[in-house]
Coordinates of C-alpha atoms and ligand atoms in Angstrom, one line a residue:
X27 CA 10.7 -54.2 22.2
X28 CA 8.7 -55.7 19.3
X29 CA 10.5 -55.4 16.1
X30 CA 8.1 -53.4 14.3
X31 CA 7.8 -51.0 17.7
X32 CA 11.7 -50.5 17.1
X33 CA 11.5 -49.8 13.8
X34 CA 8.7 -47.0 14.7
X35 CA 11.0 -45.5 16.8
X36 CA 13.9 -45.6 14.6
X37 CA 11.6 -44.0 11.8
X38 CA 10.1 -41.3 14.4
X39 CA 14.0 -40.5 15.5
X40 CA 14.6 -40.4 11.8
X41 CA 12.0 -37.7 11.1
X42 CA 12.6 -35.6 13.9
X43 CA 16.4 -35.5 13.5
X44 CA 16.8 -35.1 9.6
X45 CA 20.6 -34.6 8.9
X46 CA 20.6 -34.6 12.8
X47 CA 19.1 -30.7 12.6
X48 CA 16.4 -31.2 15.6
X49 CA 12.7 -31.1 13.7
X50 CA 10.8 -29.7 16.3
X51 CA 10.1 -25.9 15.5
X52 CA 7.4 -26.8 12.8
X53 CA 4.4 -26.4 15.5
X54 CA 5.1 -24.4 18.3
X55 CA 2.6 -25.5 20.8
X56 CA 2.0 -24.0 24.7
X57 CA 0.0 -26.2 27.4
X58 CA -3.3 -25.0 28.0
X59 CA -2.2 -23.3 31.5
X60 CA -0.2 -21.2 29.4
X61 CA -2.7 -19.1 28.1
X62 CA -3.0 -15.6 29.0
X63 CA -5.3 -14.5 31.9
X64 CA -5.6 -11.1 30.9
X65 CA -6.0 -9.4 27.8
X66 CA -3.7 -6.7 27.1
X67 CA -5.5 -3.1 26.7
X68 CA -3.2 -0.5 24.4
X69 CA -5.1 2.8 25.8
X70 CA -2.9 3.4 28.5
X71 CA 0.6 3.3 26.4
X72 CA -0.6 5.1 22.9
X73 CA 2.1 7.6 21.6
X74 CA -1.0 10.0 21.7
X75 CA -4.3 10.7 23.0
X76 CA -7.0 8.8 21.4
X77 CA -9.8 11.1 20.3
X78 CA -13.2 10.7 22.1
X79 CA -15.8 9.0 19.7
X80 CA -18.9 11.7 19.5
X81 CA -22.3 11.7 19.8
X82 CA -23.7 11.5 15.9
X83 CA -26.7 13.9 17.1
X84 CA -24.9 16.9 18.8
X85 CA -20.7 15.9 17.5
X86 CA -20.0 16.6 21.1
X87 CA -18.2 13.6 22.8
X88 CA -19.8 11.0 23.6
X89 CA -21.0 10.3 27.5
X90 CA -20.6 6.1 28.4
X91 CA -24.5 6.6 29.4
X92 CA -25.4 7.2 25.8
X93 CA -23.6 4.4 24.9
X94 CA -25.5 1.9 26.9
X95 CA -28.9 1.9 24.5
X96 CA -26.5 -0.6 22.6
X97 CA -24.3 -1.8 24.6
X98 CA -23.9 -3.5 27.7
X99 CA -22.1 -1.4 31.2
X100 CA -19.5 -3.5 31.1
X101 CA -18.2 -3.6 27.6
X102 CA -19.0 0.4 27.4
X103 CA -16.1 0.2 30.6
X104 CA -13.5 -1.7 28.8
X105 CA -13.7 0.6 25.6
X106 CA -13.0 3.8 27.6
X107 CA -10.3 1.6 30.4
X108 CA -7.4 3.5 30.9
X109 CA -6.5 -0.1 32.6
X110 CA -3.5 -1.6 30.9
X111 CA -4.1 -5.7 32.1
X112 CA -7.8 -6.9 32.1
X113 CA -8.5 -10.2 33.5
X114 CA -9.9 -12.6 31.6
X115 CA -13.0 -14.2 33.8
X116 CA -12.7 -17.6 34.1
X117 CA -15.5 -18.9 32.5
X118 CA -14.4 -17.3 28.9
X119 CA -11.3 -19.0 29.8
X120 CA -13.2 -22.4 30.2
X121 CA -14.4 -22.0 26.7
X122 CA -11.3 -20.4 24.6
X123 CA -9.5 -23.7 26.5
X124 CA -11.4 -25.9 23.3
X125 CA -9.4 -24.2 20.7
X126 CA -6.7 -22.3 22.8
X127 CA -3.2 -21.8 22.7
X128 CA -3.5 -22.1 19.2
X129 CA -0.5 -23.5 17.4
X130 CA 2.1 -21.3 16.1
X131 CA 3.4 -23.0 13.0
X132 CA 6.8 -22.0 10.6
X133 CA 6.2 -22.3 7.3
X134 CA 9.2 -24.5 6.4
X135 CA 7.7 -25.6 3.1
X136 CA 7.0 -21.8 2.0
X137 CA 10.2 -21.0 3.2
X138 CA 11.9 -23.4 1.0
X139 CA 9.3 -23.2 -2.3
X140 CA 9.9 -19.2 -2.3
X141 CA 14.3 -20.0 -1.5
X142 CA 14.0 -17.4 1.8
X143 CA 16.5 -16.9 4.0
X144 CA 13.7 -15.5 6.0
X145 CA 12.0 -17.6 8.4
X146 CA 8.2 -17.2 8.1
X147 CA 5.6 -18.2 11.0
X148 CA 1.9 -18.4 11.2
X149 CA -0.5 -18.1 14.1
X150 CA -3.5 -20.4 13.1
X151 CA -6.7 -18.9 14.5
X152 CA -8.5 -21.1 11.9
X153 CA -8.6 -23.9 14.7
X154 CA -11.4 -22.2 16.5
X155 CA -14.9 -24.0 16.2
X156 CA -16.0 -21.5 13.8
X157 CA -12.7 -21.1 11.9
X158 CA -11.4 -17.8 13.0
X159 CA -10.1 -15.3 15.3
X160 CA -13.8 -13.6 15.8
X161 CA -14.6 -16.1 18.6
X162 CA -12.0 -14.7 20.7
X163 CA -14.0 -11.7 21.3
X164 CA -17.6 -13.3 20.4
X165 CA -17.9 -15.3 23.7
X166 CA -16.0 -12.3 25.6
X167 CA -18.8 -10.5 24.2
X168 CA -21.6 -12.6 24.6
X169 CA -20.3 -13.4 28.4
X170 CA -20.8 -9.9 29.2
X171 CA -24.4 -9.3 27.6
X172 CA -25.8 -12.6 29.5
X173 CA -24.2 -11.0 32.8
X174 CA -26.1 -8.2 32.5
X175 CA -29.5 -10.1 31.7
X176 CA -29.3 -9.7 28.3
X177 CA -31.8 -11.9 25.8
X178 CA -30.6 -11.2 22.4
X179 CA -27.9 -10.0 20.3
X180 CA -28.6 -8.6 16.9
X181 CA -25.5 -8.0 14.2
X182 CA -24.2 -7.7 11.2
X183 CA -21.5 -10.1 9.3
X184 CA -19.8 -9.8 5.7
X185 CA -17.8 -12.9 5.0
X186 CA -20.1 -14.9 7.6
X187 CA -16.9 -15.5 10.0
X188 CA -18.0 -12.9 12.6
X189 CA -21.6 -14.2 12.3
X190 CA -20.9 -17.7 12.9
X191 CA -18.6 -17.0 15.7
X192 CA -21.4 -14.9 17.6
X193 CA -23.9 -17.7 16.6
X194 CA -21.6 -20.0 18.7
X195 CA -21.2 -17.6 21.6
X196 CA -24.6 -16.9 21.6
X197 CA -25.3 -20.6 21.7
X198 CA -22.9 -21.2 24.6
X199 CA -24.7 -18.5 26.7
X200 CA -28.4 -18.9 26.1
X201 CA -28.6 -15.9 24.1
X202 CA -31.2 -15.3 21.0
X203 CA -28.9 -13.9 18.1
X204 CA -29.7 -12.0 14.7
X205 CA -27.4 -11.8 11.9
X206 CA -27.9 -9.3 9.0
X207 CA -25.4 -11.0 6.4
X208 CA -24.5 -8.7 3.5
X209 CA -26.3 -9.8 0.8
X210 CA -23.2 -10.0 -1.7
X211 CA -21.4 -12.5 1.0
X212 CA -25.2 -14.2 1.5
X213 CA -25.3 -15.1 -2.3
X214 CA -21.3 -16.2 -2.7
X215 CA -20.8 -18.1 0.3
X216 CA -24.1 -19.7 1.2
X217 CA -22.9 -22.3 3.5
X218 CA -21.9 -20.0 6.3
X219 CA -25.7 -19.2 6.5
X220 CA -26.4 -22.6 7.5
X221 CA -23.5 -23.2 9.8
X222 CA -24.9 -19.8 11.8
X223 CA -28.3 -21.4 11.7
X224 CA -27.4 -25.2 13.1
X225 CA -25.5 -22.9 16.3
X226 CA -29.2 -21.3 16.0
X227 CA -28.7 -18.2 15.3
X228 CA -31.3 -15.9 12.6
X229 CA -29.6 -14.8 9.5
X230 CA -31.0 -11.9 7.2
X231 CA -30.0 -10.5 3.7
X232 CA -28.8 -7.1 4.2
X233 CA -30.0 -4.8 2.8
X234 CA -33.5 -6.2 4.3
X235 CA -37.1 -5.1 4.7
X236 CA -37.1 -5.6 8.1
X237 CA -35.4 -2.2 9.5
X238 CA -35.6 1.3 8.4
X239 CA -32.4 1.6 7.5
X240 CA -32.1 -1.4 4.8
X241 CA -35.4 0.1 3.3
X242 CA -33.9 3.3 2.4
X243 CA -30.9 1.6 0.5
X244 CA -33.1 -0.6 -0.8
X245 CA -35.1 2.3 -2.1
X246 CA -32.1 3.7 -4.1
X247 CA -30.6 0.6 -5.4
X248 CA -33.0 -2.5 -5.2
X249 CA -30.2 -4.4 -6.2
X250 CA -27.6 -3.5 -4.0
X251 CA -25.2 -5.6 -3.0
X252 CA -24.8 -4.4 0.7
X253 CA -21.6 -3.8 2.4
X254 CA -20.7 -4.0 6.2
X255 CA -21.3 0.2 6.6
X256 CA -25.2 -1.0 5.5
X257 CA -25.3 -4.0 7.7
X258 CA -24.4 -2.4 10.7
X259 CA -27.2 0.5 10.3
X260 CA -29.4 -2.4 10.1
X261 CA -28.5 -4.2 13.5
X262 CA -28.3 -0.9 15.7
X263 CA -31.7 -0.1 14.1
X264 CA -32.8 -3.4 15.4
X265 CA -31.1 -3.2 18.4
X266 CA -32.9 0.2 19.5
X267 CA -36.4 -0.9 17.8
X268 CA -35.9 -4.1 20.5
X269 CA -34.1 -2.5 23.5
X270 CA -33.8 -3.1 26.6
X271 CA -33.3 -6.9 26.0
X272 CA -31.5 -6.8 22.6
X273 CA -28.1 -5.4 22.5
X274 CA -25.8 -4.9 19.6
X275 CA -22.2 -6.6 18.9
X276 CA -19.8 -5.3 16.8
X277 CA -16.9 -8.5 15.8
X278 CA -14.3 -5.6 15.0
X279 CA -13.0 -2.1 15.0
X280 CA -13.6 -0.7 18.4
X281 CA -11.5 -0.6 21.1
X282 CA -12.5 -4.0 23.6
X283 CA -13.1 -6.1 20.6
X284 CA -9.1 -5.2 19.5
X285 CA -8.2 -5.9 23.0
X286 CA -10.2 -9.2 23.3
X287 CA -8.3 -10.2 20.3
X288 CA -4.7 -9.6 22.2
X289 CA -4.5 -13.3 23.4
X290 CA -3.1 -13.8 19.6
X291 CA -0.4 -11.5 20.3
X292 CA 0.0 -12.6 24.0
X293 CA 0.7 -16.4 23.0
X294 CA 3.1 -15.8 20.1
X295 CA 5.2 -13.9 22.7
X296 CA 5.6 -17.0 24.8
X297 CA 6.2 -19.3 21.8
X298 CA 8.4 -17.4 20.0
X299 CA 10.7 -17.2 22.9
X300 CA 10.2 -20.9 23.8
X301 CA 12.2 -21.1 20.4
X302 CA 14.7 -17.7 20.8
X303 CA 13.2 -15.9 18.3
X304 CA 11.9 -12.2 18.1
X305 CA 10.0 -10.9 14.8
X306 CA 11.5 -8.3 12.3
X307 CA 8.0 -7.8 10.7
X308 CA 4.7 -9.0 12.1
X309 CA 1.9 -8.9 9.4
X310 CA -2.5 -9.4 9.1
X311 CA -4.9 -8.6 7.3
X312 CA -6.7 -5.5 8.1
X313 CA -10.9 -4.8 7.5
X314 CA -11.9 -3.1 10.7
X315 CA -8.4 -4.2 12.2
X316 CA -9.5 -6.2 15.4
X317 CA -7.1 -9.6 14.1
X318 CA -4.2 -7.2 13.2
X319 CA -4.6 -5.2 16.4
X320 CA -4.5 -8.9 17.9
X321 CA -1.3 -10.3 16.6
X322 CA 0.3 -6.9 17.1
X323 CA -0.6 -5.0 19.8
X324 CA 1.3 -6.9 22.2
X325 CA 4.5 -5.7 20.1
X326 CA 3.4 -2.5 19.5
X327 CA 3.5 -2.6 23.5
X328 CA 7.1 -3.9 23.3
X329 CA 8.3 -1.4 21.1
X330 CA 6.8 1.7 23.1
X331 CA 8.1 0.1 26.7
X332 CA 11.2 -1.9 25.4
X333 CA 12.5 0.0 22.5
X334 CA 12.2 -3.1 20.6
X335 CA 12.5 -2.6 16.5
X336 CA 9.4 -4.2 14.9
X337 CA 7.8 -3.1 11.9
X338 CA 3.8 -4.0 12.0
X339 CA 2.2 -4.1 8.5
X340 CA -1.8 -3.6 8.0
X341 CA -3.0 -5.1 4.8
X342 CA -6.4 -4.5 2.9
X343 CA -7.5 -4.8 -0.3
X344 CA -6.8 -2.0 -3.0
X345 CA -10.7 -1.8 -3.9
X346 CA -11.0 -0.8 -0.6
X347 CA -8.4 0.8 0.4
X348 CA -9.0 3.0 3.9
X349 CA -5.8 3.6 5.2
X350 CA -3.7 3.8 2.2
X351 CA -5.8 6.4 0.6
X352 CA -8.5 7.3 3.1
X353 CA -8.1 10.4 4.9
X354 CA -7.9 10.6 9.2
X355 CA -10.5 12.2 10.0
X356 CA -14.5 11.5 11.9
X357 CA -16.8 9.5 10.1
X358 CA -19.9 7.3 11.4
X359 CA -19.2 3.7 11.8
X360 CA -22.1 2.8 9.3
X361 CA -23.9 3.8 6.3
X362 CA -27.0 5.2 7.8
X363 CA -25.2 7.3 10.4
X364 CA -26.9 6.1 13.4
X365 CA -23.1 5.1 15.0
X366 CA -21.0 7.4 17.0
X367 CA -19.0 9.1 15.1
X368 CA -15.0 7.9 15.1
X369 CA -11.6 9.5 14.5
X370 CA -10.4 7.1 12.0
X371 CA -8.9 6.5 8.3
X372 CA -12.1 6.3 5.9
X373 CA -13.1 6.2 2.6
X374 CA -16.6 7.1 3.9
X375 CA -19.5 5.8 5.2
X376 CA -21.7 5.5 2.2
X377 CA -19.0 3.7 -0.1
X378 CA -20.3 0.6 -1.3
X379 CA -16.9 -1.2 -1.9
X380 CA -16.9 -3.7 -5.4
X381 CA -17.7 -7.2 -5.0
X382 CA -14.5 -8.7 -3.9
X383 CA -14.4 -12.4 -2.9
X384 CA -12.8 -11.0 1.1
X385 CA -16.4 -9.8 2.1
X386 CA -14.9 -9.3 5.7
X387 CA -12.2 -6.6 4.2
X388 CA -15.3 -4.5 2.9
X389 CA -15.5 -2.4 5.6
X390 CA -14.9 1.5 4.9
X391 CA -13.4 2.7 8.0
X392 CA -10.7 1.2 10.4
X393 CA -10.2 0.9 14.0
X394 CA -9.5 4.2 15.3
X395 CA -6.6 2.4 17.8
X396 CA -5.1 1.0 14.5
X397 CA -6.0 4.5 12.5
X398 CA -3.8 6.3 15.7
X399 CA -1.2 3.6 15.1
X400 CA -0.8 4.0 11.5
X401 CA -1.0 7.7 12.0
X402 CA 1.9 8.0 14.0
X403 CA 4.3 5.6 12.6
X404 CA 3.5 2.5 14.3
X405 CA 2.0 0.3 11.9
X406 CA 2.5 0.5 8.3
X407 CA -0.1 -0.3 5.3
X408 CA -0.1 -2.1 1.9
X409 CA -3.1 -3.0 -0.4
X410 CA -3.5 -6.0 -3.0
X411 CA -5.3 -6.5 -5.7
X412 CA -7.6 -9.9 -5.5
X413 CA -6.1 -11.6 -8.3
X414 CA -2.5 -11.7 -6.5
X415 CA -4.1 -12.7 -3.6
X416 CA -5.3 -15.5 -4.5
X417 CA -2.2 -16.8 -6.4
X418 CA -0.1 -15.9 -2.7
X419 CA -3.4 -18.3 -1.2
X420 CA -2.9 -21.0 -3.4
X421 CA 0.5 -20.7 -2.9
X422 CA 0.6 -21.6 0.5
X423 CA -2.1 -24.4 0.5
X424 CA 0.0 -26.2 -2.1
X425 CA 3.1 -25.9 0.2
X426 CA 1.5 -25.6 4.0
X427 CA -1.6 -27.6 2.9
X428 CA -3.6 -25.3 5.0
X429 CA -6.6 -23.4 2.4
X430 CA -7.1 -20.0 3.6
X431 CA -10.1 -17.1 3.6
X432 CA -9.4 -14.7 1.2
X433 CA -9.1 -12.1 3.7
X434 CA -6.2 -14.2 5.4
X435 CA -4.8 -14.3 2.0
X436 CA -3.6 -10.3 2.1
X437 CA -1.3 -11.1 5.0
X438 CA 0.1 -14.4 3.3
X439 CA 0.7 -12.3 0.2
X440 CA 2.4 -9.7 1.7
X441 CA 4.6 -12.5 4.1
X442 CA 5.5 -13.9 0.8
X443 CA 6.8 -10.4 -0.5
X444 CA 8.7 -9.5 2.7
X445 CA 10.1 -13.1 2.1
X446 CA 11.2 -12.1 -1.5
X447 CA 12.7 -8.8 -0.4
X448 CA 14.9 -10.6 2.4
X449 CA 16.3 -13.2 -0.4
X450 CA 17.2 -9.6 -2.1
X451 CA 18.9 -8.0 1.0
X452 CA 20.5 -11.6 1.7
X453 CA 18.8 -11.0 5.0
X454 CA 17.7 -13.5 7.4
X455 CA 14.5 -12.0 9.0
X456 CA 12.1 -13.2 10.9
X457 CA 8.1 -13.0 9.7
X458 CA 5.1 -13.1 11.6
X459 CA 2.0 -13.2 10.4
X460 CA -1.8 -14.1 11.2
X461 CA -3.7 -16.5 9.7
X462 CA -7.2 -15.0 10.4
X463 CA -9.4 -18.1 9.4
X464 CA -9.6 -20.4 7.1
X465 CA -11.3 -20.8 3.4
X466 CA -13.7 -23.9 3.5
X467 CA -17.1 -21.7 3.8
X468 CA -15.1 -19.6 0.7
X469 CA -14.8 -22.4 -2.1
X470 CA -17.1 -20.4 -4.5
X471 CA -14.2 -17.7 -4.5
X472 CA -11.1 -20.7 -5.1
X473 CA -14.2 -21.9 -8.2
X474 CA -13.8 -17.9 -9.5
X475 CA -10.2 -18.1 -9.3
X476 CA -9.4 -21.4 -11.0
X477 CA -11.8 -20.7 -13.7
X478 CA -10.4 -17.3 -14.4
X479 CA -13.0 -15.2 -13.8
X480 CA -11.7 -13.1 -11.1
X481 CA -11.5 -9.8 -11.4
X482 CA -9.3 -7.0 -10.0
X483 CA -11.2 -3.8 -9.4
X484 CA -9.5 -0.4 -9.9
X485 CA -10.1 1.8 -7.0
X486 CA -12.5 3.7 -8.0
X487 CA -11.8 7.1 -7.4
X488 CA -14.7 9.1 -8.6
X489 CA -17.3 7.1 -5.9
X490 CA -15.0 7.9 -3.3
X491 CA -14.7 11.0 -3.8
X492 CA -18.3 11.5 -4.4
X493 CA -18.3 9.1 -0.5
X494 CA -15.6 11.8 1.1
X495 CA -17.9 14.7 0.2
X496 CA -20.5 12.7 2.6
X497 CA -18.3 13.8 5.4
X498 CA -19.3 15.7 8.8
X499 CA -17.3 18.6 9.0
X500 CA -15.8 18.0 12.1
X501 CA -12.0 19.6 12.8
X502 CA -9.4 17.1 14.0
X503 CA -7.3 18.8 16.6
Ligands
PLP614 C1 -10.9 -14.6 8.3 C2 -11.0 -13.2 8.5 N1 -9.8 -12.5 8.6 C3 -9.9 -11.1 8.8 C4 -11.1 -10.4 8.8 C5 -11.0 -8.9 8.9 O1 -11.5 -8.5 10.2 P1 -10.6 -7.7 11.2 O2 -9.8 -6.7 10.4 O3 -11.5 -7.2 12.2 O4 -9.7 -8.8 11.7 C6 -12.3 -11.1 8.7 C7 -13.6 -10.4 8.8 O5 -14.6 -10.9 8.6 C8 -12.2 -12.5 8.6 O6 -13.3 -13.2 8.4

C-alpha cells in the first residue's frame, strides 16, 4: 500500500469509528431494488367510513362518471380503491429510480446543538429533480393522463414546488402543462417561474384574465394576492373550457395524490429497521396534507393492524390554521366552488390566508383522509407562527447544513420542540420527521428574515368567520 493510501485509510477508519462508536447511522441509505412497488392505499383500514365527496351542483354524492370531465379513468379508480396495495407500474418506477430511496439522515448535529436525548431523523425529499416530495405523485399523475391520450395538463401551484414538479412530469411524458402560480408566490419567489418554464411548462399569475373565475376575484380586489382556493378555480375552469384533451392535476389533498406520496413512509420503514429503531413521534408539515399523509400513513397503518404506539403530528401555520381551528365539516376544494364538495377541516373556501413566506401552507382546507385521521385521534395538530419558523430553519442549516422551504420549516420546528420536551422528561425518544423540500427557490423569504422584516400574522378571526359563514349547509352524519 502507498503511504499516503494507508494514511487514507487510517483517517477513513478514524472517522467512521470515533471513540470506537461505529459512525454509520448518519445516512441511512437503501439500494435502489429496495424501493417499494406498491404504494400503500389507507381507504381500506380507516377507523371510519370516509364520507363520499359530493356533487357541488345537486350536494348528492358524487358518481366517478362526473368526475372524469377532469380527471382521467384511472386516477378517478384509485381515489375511490377500496384496494389496500397498488402496484407501482414500472415505468414510474424507471423514473423515481433518479432520485429514489431517498436518504434517511439523523440529525446528529441538531441533536447535540439542542443537548437531546432524543434522537431526531429526517427523510430528504429535497433530493428530487425539482426539490420536493410533489414529484412523487407528479409523474404518477402525468403517467396516467398520457395513458389515457391525454395532451395537456392545466394546474395551479403556490410556493412553485408542485408546479415545477408537474412541469418535469409533464416534460418526461410529452404532455403540454399550464400552471396558474398564485400571484403573491409569483412576485416573492420568481425563480421557480423560470425553472417551470426551462421543463417547458406555461406559468400564469393567478388571479388572471384568462378564466372566468380569476376575473371575478379580480373584479373585487384588483390587487389580490391570490391563494391556492383561487388558483385551483382557475385550472378546473381551464380544464373544462379545454376538455376532452386537457385534464386537471391536483399536487395534494385528495385521496391518490396522499397515497402516491406513501413511498416516503414505505422507505423509512425499511431503514429505520435496518438500524433497530421504531419512531415515538413522526412529524410534517401539513397544507393540503399529501407529504404528511406520505411520511405517516404507513404508521398510521402499523398502529391500526399492529397496535404499535406512534403519535403523528400535522403542522401548519397559525395564519392559516385549518385543523386547529377549522371546523369538520363540507366545503368546496376552491374559491369559486366549481370542486366537489369534501368532508374536511376548513377555514373556508373564500379565505384569502395573509402573505406568509410558506405559500404552499396557504391552502384553506385539508385532506379529508388526514381531516378523518385528525378527527378520530390519529394524527395530532400544532400551528407556528412564521417568525419561529424561521429561527427553527436557520437552526438546522447552521447545524445539518441543509436550507429548507419554509413550509419544511413547521415540521423542523416542531422536531426541535418534541426534542426540547424529551430533554425535560429525560426521555430518549425517537423523532421522525419530513423534510418536504428544500429552500433555494425561497431566498427572498431567508432576505425577509435576516433583515427583520418578517412578520407574524395574528389569525385573523373576523375574516374567518366572515369565510365560515360562506358555508353549504350540508349535515355531517
Ligand atoms: C416543500 C413543501 N412542503 C410541503 C408542502 C405542503 O403540501 P402538502 O401538505 O400537500 O405536503 C408544500 C406545498 O407546496 C411544499 O412545497
Amino acid at each position: 500500500m502507498m503511504r499516503h493510501d494507508a494514511w487514507n485509510h487510517c483517517w477513513v477508519r478514524t472517522l467512521v469509528t470515533i471513540g470506537g462508536k461505529a459512525m454509520s447511522d448518519t445516512k441511512i441509505l437503501l439500494e435502489e431494488r429496495q424501493m417499494p412497488h406498491q404504494w400503500y392505499n389507507i381507504i381500506p383500514d380507516l377507523p371510519e367510513k370516509l364520507s363520499p365527496p359530493l356533487d357541488p351542483a345537486t350536494q348528492t354524492p358524487l358518481t366517478p362518471d362526473k368526475l372524469e370531465a377532469i380527471f382521467p379513468k384511472s386516477l378517478i379508480a384509485q381515489e375511490m380503491s377500496p384496494t389496500r396495495w397498488i402496484d407501482i407500474p414500472e415505468d414510474i418506477l424507471k423514473i423515481y429510480s433518479l432520485w429514489r430511496p431517498t436518504p434517511l439522515y439523523r440529525a446528529k448535529r441538531l441533536e447535540q446543538y439542542l443537548d437531546t436525548p432524543a434522537e431526531i431523523y429526517y427523510k430528504n425529499e429535497a433530493v428530487s429533480p425539482a426539490g420536493s416530495h410533489k414529484p412523487n405523485t407528479a409523474i404518477a399523475q402525468a403517467y396516467f393522463n398520457k395513458l389515457e391520450g391525454i395532451k395537456r395538463i392545466a394546474t395551479e401551484t403556490g410556493a412553485g414546488q408542485w408546479g415545477s414538479a408537474l412541469a418535469l412530469a409533464c416534460n418526461y411524458f410529452n404532455i403540454a402543462c399550464r400552471v396558474y402560480m398564485v400571484r403573491v408566490s409569483y412576485d416573492q419567489k420568481p425563480y421557480r417561474k423560470i425553472l417551470m418554464k426551462v421543463w417547458g411548462a406555461e406559468v400564469i399569475p393567478s388571479p388572471s384574465n384568462l378564466t372566468e373565475a380569476g376575473r371575478r376575484i379580480l373584479a373585487k380586489d384588483p390587487d389580490s394576492p391570490g391563494s391556492l382556493g383561487v388558483a385551483i378555480s382557475e385550472a378546473v375552469n381551464d380544464t373544462v373550457v379545454n376538455q376532452p384533451t386537457t385534464k386537471y392535476s391536483l399536487g395534494s389533498v385528495l385521496n391518490h395524490v396522499c397515497m402516491h406520496q406513501t413511498v416516503i413512509g414505505l422507505e423509512c420503514q425499511k431503514q429505520l429497521e435496518k438500524i433497530n429503531r421504531y419512531p415515538d413521534i413522526v412529524i410534517g408539515c401539513c397544507g393540503g396534507g399529501s407529504n404528511l399523509a406520505g411520511i405517516s400513513f404507513p404508521y398510521i397503518h402499523d398502529r391500526i393492524s399492529k397496535r404499535k404506539k406512534v403519535r403523528v403530528i400535522a403542522v401548519e401555520p397559525q395564519s392559516c390554521p385549518s385543523l386547529t381551528r377549522g371546523p369538520y365539516t363540507y366545503d368546496y376544494g376552491d374559491s369559486a366552488c366549481l370542486t366537489p364538495l369534501m368532508l374536511m377541516y376548513t377555514v373556508g373556501h373564500d379565505f384569502i390566508p395573509p402573505k406568509i413566506h410558506a405559500g404552499g401552507l396557504r391552502y384553506h382546507g385539508v385532506s379529508p383522509l388526514v381531516s378523518l385521521l385528525h378527527k378520530t385521534g390519529f394524527i395530532e395538530a400544532v400551528a407556528y407562527h412564521q417568525t419561529e419558523i424561521f429561527e427553527a430553519a436557520s437552526i438546522f442549516a447552521k447545524t445539518e447544513g441543509i436550507l429548507p422551504a419554509p413550509e419544511t420549516a413547521h415540521a423542523i420546528k416542531c422536531a426541535i420542540d418534541e426534542a426540547k420536551k424529551a430533554k425535560e422528561e429525560k426521555k430518549k425518544k425517537v423523532i421522525l420527521f419530513n423534510f418536504s423540500g428544500h429552500g433555494h427557490f425561497d431566498l427572498s423569504s431567508y432576505e425577509a428574515y435576516l433583515a427583520g422584516k418578517l412578520e407574524d400574522y395574528e389569525y385573523p378571526q373576523d375574516k374567518i368567520e366572515e369565510a365560515l359563514r360562506h358555508l353549504p349547509k350540508i349535515k355531517v352524519a
